[in-house]
Tab-separated table of C-alpha atoms in Angstrom:
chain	number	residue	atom	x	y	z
A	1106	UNK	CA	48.890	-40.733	-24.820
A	1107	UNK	CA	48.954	-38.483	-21.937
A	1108	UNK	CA	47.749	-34.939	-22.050
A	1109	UNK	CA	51.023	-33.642	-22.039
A	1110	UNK	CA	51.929	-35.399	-25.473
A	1111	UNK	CA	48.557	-34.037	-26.764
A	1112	UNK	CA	49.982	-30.528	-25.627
A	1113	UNK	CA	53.278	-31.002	-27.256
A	1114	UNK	CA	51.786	-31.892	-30.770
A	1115	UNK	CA	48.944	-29.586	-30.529
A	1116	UNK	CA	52.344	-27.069	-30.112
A	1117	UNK	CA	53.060	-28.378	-33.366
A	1118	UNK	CA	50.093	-27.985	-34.885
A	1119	UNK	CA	49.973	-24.297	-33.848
A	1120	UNK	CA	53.666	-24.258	-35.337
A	1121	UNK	CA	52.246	-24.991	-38.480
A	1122	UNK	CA	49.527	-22.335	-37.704
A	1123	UNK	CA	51.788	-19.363	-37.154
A	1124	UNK	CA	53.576	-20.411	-40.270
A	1125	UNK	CA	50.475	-19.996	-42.395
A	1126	UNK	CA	50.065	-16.873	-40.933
A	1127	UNK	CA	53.243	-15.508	-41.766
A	1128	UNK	CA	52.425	-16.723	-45.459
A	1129	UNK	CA	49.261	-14.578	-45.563
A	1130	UNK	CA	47.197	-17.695	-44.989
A	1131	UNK	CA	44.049	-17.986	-42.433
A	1132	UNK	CA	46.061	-19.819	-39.783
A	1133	UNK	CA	45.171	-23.098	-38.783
A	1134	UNK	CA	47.872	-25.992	-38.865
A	1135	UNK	CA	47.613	-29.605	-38.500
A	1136	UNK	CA	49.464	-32.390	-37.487
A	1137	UNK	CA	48.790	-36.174	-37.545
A	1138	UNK	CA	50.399	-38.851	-34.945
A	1139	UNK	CA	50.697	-42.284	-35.553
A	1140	UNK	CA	52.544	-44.658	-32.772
A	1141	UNK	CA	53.924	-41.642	-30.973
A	1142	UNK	CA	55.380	-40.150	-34.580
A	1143	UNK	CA	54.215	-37.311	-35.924
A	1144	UNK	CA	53.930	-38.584	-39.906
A	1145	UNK	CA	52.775	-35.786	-41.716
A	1146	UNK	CA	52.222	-31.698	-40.469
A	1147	UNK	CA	50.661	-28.776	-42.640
A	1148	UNK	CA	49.128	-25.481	-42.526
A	1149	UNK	CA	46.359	-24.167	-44.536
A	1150	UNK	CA	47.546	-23.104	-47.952
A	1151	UNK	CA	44.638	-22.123	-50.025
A	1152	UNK	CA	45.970	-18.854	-51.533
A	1153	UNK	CA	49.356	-19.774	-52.084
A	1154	UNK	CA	48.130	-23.181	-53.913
A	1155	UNK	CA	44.770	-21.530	-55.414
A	1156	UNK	CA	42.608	-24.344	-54.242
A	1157	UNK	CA	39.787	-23.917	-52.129
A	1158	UNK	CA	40.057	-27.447	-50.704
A	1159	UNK	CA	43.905	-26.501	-49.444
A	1160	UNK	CA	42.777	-26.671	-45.909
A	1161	UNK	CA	45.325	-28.402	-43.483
A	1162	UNK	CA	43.472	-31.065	-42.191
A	1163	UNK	CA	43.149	-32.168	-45.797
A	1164	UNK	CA	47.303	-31.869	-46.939
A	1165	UNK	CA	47.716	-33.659	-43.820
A	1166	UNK	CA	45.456	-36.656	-44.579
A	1167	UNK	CA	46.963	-36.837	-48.185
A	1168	UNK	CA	50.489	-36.698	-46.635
A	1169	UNK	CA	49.699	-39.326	-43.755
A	1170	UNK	CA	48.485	-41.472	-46.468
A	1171	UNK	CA	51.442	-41.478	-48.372
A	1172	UNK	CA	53.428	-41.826	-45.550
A	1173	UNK	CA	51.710	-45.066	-44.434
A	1174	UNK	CA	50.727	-45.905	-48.066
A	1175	UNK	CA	47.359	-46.778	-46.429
A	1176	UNK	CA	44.098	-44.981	-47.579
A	1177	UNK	CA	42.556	-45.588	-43.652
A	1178	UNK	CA	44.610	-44.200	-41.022
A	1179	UNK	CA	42.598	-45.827	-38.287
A	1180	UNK	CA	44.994	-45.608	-34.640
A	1181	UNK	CA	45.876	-42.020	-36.100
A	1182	UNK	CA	45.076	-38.528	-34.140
A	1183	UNK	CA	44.740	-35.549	-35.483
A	1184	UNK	CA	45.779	-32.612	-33.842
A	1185	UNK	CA	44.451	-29.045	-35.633
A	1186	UNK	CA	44.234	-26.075	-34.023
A	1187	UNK	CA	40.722	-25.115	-35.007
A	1188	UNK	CA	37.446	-27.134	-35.653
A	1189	UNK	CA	37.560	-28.933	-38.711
A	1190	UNK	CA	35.092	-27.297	-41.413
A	1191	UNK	CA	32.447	-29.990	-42.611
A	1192	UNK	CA	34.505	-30.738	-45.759
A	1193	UNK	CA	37.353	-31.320	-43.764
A	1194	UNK	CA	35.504	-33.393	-41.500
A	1195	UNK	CA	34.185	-35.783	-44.357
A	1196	UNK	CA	37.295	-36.501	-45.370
A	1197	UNK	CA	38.881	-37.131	-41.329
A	1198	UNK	CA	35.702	-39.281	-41.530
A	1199	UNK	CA	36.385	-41.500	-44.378
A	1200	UNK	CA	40.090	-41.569	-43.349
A	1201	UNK	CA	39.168	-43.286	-40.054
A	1202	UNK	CA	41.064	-41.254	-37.991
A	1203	UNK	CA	40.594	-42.236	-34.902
A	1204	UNK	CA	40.776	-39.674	-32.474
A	1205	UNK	CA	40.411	-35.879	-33.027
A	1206	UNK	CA	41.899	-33.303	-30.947
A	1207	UNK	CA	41.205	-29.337	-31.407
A	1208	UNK	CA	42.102	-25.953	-30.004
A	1209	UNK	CA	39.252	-23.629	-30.577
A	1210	UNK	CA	36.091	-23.992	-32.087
A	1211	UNK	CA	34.134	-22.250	-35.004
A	1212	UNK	CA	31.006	-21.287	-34.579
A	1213	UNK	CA	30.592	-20.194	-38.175
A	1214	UNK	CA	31.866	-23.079	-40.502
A	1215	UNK	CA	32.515	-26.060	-37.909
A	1216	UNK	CA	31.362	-29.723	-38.674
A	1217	UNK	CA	29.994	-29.862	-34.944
A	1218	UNK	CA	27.118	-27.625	-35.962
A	1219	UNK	CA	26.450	-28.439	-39.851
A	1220	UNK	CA	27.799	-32.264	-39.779
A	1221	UNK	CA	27.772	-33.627	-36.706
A	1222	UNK	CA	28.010	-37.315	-37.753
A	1223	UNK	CA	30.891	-36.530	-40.193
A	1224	UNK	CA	33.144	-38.904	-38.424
A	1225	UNK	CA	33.268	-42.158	-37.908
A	1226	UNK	CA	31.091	-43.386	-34.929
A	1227	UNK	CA	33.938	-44.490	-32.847
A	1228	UNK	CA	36.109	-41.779	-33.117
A	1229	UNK	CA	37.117	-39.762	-29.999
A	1230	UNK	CA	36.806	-35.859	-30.321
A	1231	UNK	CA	38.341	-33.769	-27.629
A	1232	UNK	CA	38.328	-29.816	-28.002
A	1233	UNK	CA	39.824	-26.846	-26.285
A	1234	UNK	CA	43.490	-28.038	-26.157
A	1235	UNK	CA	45.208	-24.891	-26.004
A	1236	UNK	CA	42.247	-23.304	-27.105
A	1237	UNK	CA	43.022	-19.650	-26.264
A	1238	UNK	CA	46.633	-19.559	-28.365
A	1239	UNK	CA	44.690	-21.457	-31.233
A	1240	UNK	CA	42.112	-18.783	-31.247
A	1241	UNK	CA	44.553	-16.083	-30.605
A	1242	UNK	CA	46.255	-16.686	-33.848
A	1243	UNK	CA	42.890	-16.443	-35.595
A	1244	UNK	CA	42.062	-13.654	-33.837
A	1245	UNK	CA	45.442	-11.683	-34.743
A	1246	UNK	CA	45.386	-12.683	-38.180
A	1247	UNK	CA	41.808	-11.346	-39.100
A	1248	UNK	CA	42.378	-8.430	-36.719
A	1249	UNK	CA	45.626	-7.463	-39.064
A	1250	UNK	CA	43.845	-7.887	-42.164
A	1251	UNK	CA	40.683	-5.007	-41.505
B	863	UNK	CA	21.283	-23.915	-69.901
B	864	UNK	CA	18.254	-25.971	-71.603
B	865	UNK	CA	17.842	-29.801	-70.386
B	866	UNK	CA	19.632	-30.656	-73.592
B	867	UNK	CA	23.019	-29.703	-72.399
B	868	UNK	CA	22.671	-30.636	-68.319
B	869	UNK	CA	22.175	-33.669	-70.202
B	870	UNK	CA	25.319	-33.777	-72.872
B	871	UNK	CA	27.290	-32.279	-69.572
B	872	UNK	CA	25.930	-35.822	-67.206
B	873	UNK	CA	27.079	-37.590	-70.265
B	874	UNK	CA	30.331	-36.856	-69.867
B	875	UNK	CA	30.698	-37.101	-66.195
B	876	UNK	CA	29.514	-40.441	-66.769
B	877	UNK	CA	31.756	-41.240	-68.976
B	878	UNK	CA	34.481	-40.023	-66.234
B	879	UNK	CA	32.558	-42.640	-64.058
B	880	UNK	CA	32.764	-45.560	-66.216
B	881	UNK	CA	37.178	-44.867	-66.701
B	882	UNK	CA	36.971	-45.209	-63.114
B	883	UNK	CA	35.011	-48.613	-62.983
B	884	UNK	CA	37.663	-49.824	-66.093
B	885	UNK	CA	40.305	-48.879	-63.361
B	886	UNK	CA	38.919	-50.429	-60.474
B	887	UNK	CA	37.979	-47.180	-58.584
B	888	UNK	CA	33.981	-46.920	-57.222
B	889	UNK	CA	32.440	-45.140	-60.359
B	890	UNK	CA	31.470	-41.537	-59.993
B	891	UNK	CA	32.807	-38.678	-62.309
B	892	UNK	CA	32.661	-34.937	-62.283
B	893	UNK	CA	32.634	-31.990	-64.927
B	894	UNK	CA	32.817	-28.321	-64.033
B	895	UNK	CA	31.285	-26.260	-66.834
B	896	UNK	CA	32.187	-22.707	-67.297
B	897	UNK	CA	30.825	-20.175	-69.883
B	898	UNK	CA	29.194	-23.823	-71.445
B	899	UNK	CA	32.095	-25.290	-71.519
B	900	UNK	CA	34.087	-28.147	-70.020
B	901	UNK	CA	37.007	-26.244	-67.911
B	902	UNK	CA	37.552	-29.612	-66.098
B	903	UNK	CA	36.448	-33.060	-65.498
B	904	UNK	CA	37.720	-35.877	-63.395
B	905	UNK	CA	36.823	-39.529	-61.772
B	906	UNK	CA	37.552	-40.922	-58.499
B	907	UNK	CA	40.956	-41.923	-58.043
B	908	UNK	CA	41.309	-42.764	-53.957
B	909	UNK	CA	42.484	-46.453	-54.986
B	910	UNK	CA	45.281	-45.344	-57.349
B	911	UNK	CA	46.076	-42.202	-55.507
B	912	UNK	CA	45.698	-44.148	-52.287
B	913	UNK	CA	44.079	-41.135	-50.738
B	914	UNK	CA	40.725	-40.836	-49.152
B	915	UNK	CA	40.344	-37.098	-50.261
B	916	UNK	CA	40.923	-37.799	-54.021
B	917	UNK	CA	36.976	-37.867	-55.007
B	918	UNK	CA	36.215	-36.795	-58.533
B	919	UNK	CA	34.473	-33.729	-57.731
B	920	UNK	CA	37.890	-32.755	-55.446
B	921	UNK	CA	39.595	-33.415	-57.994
B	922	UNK	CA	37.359	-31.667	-60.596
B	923	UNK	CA	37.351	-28.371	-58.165
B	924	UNK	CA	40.906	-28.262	-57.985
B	925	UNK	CA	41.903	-28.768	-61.242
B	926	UNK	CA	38.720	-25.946	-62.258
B	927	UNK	CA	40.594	-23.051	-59.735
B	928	UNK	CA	43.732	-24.349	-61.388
B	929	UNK	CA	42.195	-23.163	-64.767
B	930	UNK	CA	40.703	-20.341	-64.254
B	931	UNK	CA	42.964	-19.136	-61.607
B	932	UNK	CA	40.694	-18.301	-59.368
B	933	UNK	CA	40.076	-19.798	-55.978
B	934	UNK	CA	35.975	-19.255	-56.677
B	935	UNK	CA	34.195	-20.690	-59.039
B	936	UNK	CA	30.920	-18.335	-58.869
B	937	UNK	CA	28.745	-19.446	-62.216
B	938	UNK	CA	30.789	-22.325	-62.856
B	939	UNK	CA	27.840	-25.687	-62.485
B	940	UNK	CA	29.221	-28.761	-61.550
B	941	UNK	CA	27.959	-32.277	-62.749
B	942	UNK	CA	28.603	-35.304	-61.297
B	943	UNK	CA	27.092	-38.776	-61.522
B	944	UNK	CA	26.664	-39.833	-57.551
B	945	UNK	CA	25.171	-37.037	-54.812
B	946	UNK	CA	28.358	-35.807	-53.312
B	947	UNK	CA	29.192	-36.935	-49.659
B	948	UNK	CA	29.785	-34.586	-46.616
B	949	UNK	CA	33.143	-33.242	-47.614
B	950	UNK	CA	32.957	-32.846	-51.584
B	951	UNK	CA	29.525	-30.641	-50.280
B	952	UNK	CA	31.949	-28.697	-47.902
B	953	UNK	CA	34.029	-27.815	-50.912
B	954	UNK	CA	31.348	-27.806	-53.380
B	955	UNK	CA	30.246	-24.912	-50.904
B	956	UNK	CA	33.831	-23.279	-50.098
B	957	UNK	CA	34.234	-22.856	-53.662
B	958	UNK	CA	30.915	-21.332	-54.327
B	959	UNK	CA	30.257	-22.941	-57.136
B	960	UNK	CA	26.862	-21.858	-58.110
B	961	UNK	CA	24.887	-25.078	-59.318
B	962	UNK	CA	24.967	-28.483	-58.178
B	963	UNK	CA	23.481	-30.786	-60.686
B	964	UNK	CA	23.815	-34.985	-59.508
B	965	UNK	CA	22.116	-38.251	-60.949
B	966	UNK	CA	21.451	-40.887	-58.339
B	967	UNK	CA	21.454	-39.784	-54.711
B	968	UNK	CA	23.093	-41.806	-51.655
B	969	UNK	CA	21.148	-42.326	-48.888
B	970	UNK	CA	23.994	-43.548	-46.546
B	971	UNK	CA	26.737	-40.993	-47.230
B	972	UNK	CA	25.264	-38.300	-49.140
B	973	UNK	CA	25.247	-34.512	-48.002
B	974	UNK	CA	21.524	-33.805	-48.267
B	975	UNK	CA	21.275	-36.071	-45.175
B	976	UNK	CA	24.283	-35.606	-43.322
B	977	UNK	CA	25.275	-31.557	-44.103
B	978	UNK	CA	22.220	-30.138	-46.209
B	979	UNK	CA	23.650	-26.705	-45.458
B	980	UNK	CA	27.044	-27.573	-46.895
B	981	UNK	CA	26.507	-25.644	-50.287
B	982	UNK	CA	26.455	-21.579	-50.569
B	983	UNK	CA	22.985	-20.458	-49.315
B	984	UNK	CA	22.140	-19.764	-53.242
B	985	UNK	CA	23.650	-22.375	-54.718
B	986	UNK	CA	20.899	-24.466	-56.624
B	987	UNK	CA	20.620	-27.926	-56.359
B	988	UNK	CA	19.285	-30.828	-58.952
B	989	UNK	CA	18.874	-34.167	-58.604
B	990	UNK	CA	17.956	-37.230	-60.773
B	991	UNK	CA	19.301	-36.335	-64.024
B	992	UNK	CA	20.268	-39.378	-65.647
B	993	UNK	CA	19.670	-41.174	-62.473
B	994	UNK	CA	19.147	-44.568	-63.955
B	995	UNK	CA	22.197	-44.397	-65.556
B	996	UNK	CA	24.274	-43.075	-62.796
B	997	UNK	CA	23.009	-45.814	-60.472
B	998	UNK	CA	23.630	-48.612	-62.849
B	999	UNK	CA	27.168	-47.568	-62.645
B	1000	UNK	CA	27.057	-48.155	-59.302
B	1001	UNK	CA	24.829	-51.098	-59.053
B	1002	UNK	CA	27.188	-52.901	-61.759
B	1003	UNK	CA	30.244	-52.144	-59.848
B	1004	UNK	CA	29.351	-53.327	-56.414
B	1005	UNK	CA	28.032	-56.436	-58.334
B	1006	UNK	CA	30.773	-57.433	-59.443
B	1007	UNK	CA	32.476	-57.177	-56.175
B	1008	UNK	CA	30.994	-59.446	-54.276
């Protein structure tokens, strides 16, 4: 996958992102790839759904499963426009996802600081993919809401 | 809460444990007690559900917010048989549930290792109630595995 297909799905991702935001949700989207395909998209949904584990990496892993009807989606990459929270990197870590890709990090809640060895050992991390219109939309949001 | 009732509370997330050994699933239940009582109790389903996310206490945090409405479950406790891995701890903590009480730890993919600032600063944490218990479950299950 060359870094112009990474681009093109993280564009999804952040699709997904702006969509939350226009819902009234923190906005960070997701998408998962498999083969080429993208086989399951989301955006975090936590008010709308009342559920505190709602985040999009997390719909997206439940939908890729079902897509796949496979509880590992090892060969998968994950494509979220911010760093995945430590819950959310548990469960990219007992999916087997193979390679994650994110925009902009969080300094705050991000598994790089409070779980670094959430994932699985072989899996590829690359950040800062369209990192400043990831944290942009973050930035707007919470900027709209004081 | 005396000892008395942490310990009638364990009893039932074991019981959610053992329904998920009858069903095949790695046995470890949850309960979510509110007020003193029960508001919601689950197993691990990520066999049937075929989904790596569906651990009993996601479950059992979902289905809590569900009941009360509420998207925080300050002063609710949650019990549940096995120490909860690095992404029930992230939304263990996200939900800010306010005690944490687990029988038998796990050394290889528990959170006290791996995130042990996962939980709400003031969450409390106990371990080892009905611990022998909770491990047998385990212990039994994995036995008769091999």
């Amino acid at each position: 996958m060359n870094s112009l297909s990474d681009e093109y799905f993280m564009k999804q991702a952040l699709a997904e992102a702006k969509q939350a935001a226009s819902e009234g949700e923190v906005p960070v989207g997701a998408v998962i790839v498999c083969d080429g395909r993208v086989i399951a998209r989301a955006h975090n949904q936590t008010e709308c759904l009342n559920d505190p584990t709602a985040h999009a990496e997390m719909l997206a892993i439940t939908a890729a499963a079902n897509v796949l009807g496979a509880k590992y989606l090892t060969g998968c990459t994950l494509y979220v426009t911010v760093e995945p929270c430590v819950m959310c990197a548990g469960a990219i870590g007992w999916s087997q996802i193979s390679t994650l890709i994110y925009g902009t990090s969080d300094d705050k809640k991000g598994f790089q600081q409070f779980a670094p060895k959430a994932l699985h050992p072989k899996a590829i991390i690359k950040k800062g993919l369209l990192e400043d219109e990831c944290a942009n939309e973050m930035i707007a949001f919470f900027r709209n809401r004081r």
